[in-house]
Coordinates of C-alpha atoms in Angstrom, one line a residue:
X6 CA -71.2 11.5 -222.7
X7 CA -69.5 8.6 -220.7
X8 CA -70.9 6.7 -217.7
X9 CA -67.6 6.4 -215.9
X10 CA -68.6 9.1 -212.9
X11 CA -72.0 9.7 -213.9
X12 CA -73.0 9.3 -210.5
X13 CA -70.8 11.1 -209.0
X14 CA -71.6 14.1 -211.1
X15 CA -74.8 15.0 -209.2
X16 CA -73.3 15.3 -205.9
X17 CA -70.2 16.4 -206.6
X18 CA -70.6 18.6 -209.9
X19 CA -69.8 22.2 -207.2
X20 CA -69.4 22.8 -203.7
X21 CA -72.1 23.4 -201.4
X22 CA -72.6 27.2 -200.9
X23 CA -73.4 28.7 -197.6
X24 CA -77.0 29.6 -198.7
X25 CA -77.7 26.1 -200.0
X26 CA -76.2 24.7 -196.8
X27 CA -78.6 26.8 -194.8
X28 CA -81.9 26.3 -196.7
X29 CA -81.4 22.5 -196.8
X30 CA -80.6 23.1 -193.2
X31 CA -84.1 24.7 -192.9
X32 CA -86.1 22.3 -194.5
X33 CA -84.6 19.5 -192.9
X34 CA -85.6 21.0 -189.3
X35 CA -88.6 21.4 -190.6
X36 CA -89.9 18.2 -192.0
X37 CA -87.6 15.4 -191.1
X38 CA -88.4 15.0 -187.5
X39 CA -92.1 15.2 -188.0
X40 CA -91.2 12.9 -191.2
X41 CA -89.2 10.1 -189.3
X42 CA -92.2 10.2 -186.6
X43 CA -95.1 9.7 -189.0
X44 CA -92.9 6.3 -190.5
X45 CA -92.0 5.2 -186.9
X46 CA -96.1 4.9 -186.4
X47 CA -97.0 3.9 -190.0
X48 CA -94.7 0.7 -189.6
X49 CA -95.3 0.4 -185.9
X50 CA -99.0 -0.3 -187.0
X51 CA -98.0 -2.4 -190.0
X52 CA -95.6 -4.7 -188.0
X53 CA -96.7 -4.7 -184.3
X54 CA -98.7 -8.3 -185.5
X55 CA -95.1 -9.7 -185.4
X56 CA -95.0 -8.9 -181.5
X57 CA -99.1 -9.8 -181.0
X58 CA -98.7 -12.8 -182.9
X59 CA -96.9 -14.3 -180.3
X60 CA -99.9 -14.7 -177.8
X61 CA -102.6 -13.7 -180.3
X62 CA -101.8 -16.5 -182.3
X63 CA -102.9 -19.0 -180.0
X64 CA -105.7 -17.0 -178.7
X65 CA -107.7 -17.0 -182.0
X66 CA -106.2 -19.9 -183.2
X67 CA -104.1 -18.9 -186.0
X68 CA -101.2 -21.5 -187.0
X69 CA -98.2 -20.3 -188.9
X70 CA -99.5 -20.8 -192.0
X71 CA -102.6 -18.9 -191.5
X72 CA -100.6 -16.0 -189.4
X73 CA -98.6 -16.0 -192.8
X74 CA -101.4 -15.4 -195.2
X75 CA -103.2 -13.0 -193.1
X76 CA -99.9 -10.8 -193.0
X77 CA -99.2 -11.2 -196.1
X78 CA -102.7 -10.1 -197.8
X79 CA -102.1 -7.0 -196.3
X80 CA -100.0 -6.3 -200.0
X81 CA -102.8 -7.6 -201.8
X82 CA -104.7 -4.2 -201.2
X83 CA -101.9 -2.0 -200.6
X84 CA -100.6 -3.2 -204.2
X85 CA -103.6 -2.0 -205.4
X86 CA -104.1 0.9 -204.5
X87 CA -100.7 2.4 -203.9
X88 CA -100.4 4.1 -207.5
X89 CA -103.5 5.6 -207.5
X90 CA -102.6 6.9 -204.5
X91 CA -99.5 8.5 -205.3
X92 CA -100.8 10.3 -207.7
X93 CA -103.8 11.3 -206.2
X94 CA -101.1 12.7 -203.7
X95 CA -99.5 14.5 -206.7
X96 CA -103.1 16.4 -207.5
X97 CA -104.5 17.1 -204.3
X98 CA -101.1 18.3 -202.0
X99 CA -99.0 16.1 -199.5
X100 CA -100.7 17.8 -196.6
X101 CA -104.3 16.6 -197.7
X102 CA -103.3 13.4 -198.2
X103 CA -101.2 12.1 -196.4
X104 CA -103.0 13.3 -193.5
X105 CA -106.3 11.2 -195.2
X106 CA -103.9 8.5 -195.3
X107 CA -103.4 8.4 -191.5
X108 CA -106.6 9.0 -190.2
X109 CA -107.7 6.0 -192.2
X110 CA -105.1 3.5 -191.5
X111 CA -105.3 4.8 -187.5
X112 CA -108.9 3.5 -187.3
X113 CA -108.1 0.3 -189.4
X114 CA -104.9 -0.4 -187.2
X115 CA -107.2 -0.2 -183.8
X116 CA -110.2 -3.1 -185.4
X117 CA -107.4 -5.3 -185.1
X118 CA -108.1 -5.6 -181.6
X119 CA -111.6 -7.1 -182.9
X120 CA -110.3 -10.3 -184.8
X121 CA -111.3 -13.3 -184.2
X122 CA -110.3 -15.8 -186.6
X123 CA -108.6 -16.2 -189.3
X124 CA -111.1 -14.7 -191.7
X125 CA -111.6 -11.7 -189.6
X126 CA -107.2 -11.4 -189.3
X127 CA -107.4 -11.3 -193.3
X128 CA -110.0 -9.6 -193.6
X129 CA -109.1 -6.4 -191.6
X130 CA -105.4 -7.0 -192.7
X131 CA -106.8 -6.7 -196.1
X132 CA -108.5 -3.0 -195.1
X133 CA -105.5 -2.2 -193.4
X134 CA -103.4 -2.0 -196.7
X135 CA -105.6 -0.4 -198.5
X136 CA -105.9 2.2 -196.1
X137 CA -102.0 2.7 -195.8
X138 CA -101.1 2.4 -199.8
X139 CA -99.3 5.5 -200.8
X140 CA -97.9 6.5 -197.5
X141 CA -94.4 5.2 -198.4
X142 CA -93.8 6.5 -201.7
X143 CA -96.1 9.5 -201.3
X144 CA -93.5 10.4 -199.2
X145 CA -90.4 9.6 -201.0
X146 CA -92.1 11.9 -204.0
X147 CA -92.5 14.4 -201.5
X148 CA -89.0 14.7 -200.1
X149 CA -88.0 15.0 -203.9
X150 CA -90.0 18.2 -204.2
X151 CA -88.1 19.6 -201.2
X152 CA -84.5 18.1 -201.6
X153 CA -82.6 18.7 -204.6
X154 CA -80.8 15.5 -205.6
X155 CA -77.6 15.5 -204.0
X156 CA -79.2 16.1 -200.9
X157 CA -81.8 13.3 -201.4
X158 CA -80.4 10.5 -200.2
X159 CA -79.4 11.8 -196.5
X160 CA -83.2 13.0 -196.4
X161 CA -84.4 9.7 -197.1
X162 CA -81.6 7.6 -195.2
X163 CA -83.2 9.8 -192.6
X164 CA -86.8 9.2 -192.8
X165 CA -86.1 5.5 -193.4
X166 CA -84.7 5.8 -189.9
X167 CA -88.5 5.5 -188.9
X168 CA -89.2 2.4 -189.5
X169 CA -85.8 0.7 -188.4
X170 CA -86.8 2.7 -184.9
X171 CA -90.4 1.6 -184.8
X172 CA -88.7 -2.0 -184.2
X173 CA -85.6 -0.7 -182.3
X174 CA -88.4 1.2 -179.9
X175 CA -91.7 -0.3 -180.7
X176 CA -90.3 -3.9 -180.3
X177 CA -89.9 -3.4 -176.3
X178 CA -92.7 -1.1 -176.3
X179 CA -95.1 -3.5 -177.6
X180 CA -93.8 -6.5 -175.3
X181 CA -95.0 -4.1 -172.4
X182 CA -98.4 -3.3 -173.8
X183 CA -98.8 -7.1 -174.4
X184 CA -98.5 -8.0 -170.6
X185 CA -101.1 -5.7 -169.6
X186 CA -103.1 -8.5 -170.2
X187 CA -106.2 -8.9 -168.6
X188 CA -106.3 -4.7 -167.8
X189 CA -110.1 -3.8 -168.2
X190 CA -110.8 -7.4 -169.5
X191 CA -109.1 -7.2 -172.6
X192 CA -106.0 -9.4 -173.9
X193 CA -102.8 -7.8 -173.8
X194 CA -102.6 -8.2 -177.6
X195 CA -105.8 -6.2 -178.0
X196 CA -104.4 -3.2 -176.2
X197 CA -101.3 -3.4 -178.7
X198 CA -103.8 -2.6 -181.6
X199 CA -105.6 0.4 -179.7
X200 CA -102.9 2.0 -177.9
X201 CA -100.5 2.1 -181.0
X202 CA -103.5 2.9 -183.4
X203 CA -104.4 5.8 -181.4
X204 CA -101.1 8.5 -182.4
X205 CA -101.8 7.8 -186.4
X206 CA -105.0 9.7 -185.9
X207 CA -103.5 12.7 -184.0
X208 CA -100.6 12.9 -186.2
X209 CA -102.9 13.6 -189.2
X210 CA -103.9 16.8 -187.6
X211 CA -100.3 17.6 -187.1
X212 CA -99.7 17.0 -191.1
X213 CA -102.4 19.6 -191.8
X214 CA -101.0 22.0 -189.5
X215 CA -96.8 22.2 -190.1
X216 CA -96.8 20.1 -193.8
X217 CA -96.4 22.9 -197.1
X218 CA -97.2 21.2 -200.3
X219 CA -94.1 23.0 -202.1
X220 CA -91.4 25.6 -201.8
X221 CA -93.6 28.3 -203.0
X222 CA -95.7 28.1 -200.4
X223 CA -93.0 27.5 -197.6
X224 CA -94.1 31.2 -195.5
X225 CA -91.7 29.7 -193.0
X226 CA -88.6 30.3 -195.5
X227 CA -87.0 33.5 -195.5
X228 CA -87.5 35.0 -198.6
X229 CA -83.6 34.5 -200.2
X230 CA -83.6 31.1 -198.9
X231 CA -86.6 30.1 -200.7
X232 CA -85.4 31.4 -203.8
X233 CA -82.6 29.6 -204.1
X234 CA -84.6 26.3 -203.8
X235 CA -87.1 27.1 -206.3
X236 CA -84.8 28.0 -208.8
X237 CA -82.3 24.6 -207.9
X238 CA -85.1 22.5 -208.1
X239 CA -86.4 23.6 -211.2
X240 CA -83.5 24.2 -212.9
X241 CA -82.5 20.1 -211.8
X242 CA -86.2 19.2 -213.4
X243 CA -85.5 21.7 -216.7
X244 CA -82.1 19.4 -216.9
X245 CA -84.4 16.5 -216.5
X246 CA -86.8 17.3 -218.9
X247 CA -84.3 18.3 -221.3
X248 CA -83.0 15.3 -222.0
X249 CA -86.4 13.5 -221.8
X250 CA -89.5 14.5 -220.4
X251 CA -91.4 10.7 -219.6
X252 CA -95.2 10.5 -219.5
X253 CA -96.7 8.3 -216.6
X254 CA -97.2 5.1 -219.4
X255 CA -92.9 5.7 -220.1
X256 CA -92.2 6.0 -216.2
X257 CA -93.8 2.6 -215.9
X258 CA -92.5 1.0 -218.1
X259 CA -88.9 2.1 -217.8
X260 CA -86.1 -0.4 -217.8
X261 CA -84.2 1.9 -214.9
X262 CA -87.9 1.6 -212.9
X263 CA -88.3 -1.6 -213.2
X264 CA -84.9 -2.8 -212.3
X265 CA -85.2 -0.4 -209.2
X266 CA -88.2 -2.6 -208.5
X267 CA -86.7 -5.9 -208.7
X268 CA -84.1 -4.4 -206.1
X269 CA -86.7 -3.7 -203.7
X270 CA -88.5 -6.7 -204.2
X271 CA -85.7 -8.8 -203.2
X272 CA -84.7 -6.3 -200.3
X273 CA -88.2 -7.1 -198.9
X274 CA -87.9 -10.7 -198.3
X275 CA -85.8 -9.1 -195.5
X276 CA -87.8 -6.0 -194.7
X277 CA -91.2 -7.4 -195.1
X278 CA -90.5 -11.0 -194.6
X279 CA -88.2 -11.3 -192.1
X280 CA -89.4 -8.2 -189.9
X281 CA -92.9 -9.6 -189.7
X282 CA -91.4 -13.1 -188.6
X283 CA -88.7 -12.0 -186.1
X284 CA -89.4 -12.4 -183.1
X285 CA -90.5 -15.7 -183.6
X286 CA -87.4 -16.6 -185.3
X287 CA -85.8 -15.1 -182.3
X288 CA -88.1 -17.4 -179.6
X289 CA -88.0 -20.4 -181.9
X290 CA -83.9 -20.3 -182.9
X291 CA -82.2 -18.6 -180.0
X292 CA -83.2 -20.7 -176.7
X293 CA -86.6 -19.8 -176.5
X294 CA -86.6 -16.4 -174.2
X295 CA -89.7 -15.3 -172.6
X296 CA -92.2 -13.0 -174.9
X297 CA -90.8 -9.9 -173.5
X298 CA -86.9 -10.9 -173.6
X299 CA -87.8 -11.6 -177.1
X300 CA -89.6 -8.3 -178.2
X301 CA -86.1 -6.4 -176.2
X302 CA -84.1 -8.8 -178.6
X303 CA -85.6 -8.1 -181.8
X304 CA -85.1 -4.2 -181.3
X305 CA -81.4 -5.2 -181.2
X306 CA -81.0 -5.6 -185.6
X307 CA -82.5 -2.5 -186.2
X308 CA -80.5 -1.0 -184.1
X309 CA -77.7 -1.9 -186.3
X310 CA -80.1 -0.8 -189.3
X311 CA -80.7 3.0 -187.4
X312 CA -76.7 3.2 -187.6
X313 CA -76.1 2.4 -190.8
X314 CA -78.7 3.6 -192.8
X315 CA -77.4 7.2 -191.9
X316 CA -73.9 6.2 -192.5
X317 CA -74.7 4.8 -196.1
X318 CA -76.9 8.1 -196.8
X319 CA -74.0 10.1 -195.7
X320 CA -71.7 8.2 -197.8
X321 CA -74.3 8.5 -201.1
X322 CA -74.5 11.9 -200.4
X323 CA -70.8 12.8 -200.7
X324 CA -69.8 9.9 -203.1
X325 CA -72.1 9.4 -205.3
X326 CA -72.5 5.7 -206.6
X327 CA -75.8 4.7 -205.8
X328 CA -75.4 1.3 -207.4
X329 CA -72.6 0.4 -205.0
X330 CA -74.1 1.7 -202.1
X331 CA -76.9 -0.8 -203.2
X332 CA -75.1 -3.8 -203.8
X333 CA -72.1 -4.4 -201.7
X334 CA -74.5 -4.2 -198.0
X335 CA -77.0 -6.4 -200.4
X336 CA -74.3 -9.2 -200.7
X337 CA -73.1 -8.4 -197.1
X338 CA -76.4 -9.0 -195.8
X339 CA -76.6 -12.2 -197.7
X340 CA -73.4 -14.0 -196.8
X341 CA -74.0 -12.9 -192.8
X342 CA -77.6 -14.6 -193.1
X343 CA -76.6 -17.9 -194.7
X344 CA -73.7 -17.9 -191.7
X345 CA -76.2 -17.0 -189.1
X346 CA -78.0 -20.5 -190.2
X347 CA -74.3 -22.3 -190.1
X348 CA -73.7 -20.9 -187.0
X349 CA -76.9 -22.1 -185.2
X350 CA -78.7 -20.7 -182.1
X351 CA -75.6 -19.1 -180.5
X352 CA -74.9 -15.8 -179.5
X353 CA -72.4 -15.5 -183.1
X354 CA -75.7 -16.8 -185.1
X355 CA -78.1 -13.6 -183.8
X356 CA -74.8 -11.7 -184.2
X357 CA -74.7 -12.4 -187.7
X358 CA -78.0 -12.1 -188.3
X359 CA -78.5 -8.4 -186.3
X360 CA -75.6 -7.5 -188.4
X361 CA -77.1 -8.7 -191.2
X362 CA -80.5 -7.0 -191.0
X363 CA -79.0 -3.3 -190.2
X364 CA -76.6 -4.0 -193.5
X365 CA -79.6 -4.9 -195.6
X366 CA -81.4 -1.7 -194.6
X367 CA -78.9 0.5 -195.1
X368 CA -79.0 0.0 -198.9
X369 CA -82.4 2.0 -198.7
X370 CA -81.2 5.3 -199.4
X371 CA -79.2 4.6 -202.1
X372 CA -82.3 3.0 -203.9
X373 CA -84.8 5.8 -203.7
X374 CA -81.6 8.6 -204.6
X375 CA -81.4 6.9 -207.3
X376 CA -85.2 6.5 -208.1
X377 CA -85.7 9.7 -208.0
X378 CA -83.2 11.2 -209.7
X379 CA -83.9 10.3 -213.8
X380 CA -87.9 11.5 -213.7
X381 CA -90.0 14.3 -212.6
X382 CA -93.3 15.5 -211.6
X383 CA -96.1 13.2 -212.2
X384 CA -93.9 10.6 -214.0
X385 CA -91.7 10.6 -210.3
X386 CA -94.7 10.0 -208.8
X387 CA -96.2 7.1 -210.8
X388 CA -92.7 5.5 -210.8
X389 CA -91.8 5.7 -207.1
X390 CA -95.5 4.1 -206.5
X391 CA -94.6 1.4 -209.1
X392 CA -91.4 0.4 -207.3
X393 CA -92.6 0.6 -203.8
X394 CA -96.0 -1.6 -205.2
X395 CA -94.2 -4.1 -207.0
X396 CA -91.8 -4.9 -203.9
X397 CA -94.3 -5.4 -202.1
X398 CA -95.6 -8.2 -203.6
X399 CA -93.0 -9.7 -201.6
X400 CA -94.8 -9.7 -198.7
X401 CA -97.9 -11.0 -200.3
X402 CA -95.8 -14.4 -201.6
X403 CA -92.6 -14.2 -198.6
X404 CA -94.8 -13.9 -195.9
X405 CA -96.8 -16.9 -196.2
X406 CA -94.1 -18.9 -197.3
X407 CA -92.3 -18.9 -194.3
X408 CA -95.1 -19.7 -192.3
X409 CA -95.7 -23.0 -194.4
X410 CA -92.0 -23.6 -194.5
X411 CA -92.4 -23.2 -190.8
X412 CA -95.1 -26.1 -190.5
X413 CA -93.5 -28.4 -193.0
X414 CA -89.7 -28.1 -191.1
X415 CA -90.4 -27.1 -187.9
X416 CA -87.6 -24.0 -187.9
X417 CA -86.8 -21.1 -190.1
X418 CA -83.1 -22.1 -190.9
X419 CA -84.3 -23.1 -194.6
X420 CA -87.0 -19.7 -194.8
X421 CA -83.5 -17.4 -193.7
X422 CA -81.3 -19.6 -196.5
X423 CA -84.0 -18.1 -199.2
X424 CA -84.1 -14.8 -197.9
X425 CA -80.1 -14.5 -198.1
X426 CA -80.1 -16.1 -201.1
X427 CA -82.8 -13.3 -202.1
X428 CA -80.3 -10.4 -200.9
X429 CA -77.4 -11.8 -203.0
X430 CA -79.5 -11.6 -206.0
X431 CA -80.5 -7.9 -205.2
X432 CA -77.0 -7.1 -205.0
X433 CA -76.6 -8.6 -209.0
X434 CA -80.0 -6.4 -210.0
X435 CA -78.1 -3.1 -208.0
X436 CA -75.1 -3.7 -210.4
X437 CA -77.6 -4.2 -213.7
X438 CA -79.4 -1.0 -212.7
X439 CA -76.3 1.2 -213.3
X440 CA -76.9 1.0 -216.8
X441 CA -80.8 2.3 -216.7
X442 CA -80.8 4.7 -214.5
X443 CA -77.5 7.3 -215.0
X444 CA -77.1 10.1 -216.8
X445 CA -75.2 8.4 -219.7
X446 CA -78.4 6.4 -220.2
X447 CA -80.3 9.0 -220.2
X448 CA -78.2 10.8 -222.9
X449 CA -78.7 7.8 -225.0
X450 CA -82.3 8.2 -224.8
X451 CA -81.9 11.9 -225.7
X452 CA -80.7 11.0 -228.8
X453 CA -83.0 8.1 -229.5
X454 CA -85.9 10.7 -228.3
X455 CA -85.1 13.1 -230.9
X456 CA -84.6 10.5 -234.2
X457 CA -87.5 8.5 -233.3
X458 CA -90.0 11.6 -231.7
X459 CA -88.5 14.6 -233.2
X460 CA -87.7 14.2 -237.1
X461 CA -85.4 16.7 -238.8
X462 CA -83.4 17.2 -235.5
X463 CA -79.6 17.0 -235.2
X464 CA -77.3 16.3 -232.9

């Protein structure tokens, strides 16, 4: 087998028949708008610090460098326990879990209001994590149970669309919760941490009521409809499987999942580091606006992430080449950064970087289409966890060091010269991942699986 259109083959290999239109149709309608909500409020909770920290900081006395750390440890316990997680997610059902996952992080997200210091910031940072790990790639394994592959990548552009919104939307949002300072005697950073804790918990009961663990237990699919995704999903796994079936040990250890890892480790210098700094970039690069000018100007590069994160998934979808769809906005993002920095506080130098951000997002998709689309079942699982963990130890070590580049410089133009430098280098890793992760790899490994595995078999 070649790898010239290996790519393409998944989405491309037949037209899309009216029943498969209409039962991806149905699923999507189903569980992508409930989907999208639950990741606008998980990353709402995990990033509305960037918007506190610009009156909490001085409140509790946190400089950059301890903001930094604190928002950074968050990884240190959601790296932990994110692969666990998954696949306790895999045993027990999505429904179960996820909705344990939210109830948990909900009341974690609201003690934030109850910090102090700096130990307290950590310390319920650290909880925090550990309460969220697995909600990301639990989710991501879950759309994979629902979508068959050449339908994957618009589902997860989609729900990916969740977090860019939670900044497009939260971002004004939380400016106006912050200036209710002084409402019942509590700082307007305090109500942040309540009010946006507060739909995490009722969402959970949501989960349990409308999620279905799998197809075969969809009631709300006609009959002929669910059917026909039973049998394209497993006949995609028995295609899978054929060529190798990978335990968990393989799945993390995998050249293709590791690679994949890298990718997103270097995206998250943006996503991570870069989101959780913004809109003090923004107050300390672009003229210093007032606190809620600022939180209306850092919705503005996710805006541009909203937009083309659907555009990129549509694109994956129909074309196929996940690896380009990876790299070219990876090296876009990068060049725009570094110009943003040569351009200065102007209007072109947010320009560039808004432009920048939305680019970097949109890559998303592409990543987890192609994650998911070379293991199954437990092995997916595992794998998605690993990627999603390792990338976030990004935020444990990007995080901080912005904050101390911060104090030693005084600005951010050096911090936003490593993180474009960072996106230029995921662009490299996209084009390296080609190799590990087709289905021309993975014929190579069918044949190595049955010298090395199977004895006495022939091609």
């Amino acid at each position: 087998m070649t790898t010239t259109s290996t790519d393409r083959a998944a989405t491309s290999a037949a037209p899309i028949t009216p029943l498969e239109g209409d039962t991806v149709a149905r699923v999507t309608r189903r569980l992508l708008p409930l989907i999208m909500l639950l990741f606008l409020v998980a990353y709402l909770d995990r990033t509305n610090i960037s918007v506190a920290a610009l009156t909490m900081n001085a409140d509790i006395g946190l400089t950059a460098t301890a903001y930094g750390v604190g928002a950074g440890l968050f990884y240190v316990t959601y790296i932990l326990v994110e692969v666990p997680s998954n696949l306790a997610l895999n045993r027990f059902g999505a429904r179960v879990w996820i909705a344990r996952i939210m109830i948990t992080w909900g009341i974690v997200a609201g003690c934030m209001a109850l910090v102090q210091g700096d130990r307290s910031f950590i310390l319920v940072r650290m909880l925090l994590g550990a309460a969220e790990a697995g909600f990301t790639p639990g989710i991501i394994f879950y759309l994979s149970l629902w979508f068959p592959s050449r339908h994957r990548a618009r589902a997860t552009a989609q729900f990916y669309v969740g977090s860019a919104l939670a900044t497009c939307l939260g971002a004004p949002i939380s400016g106006l919760i912050v200036r209710m300072d002084g409402v019942g005697g509590l700082e307007g950073w305090k109500w942040l941490f309540i009010l946006e804790a507060i739909p995490a918990v009722l969402l959970a009961f949501v989960v349990l009521r409308y999620f279905t663990d799998t197809p075969k237990d969809a009631a709300w699919l006609p009959d002929e409809n669910r059917t026909w995704l039973i049998s394209a999903l497993a006949t995609e796994r028995k295609a899978l499987e054929t060529q190798r079936t990978f335990s968990v040990g393989q799945a993390l250890t995998n050249p293709g999942i590791l690679l994949l890892a890298l990718f997103l480790f270097l995206y998250s210098f943006n996503s991570i580091g870069l989101t959780l700094w913004m809109p003090q970039v923004i107050k300390g690069t672009f003229g210093n606006p007032s606190n809620f000018t600022t939180s209306l100007l850092t919705a503005i590069p996710y805006a541009f992430a909203v937009v083309l994160m659907l555009v990129v998934g549509r694109s994956v979808a129909r074309r196929g080449h996940a690896h380009l769809h990876m790299a070219i906005p990876m090296a876009g993002a990068g060049v725009l950064l570094a110009l943003s920095v040569v351009a200065g506080p102007t209007f072109l130098g947010f320009a560039l970087l808004a432009v920048s951000t939305g680019l970097a997002w949109s890559a998303i998709p592409a990543l987890w289409q192609s994650a998911t689309s070379f293991t199954t079942g437990v092995a997916a699982a595992a794998g998605v966890a690993l990627i999603n963990s390792l990338a976030n130890v990004a935020g444990l070590g990007v995080t901080p060091l912005i904050g101390k580049v911060k104090d030693l410089t005084g600005g951010f133009s050096a911090s936003l010269l490593i993180i474009a430098a960072a996106m230029i280098a995921a662009s490299v890793v996209a084009l390296v991942s080609r190799r590990f992760t087709s289905p021309g790899r993975l014929a190579a490994e069918v044949q190595e699986h049955a010298e090395t595995e199977l004895p006495g078999t022939r091609r």
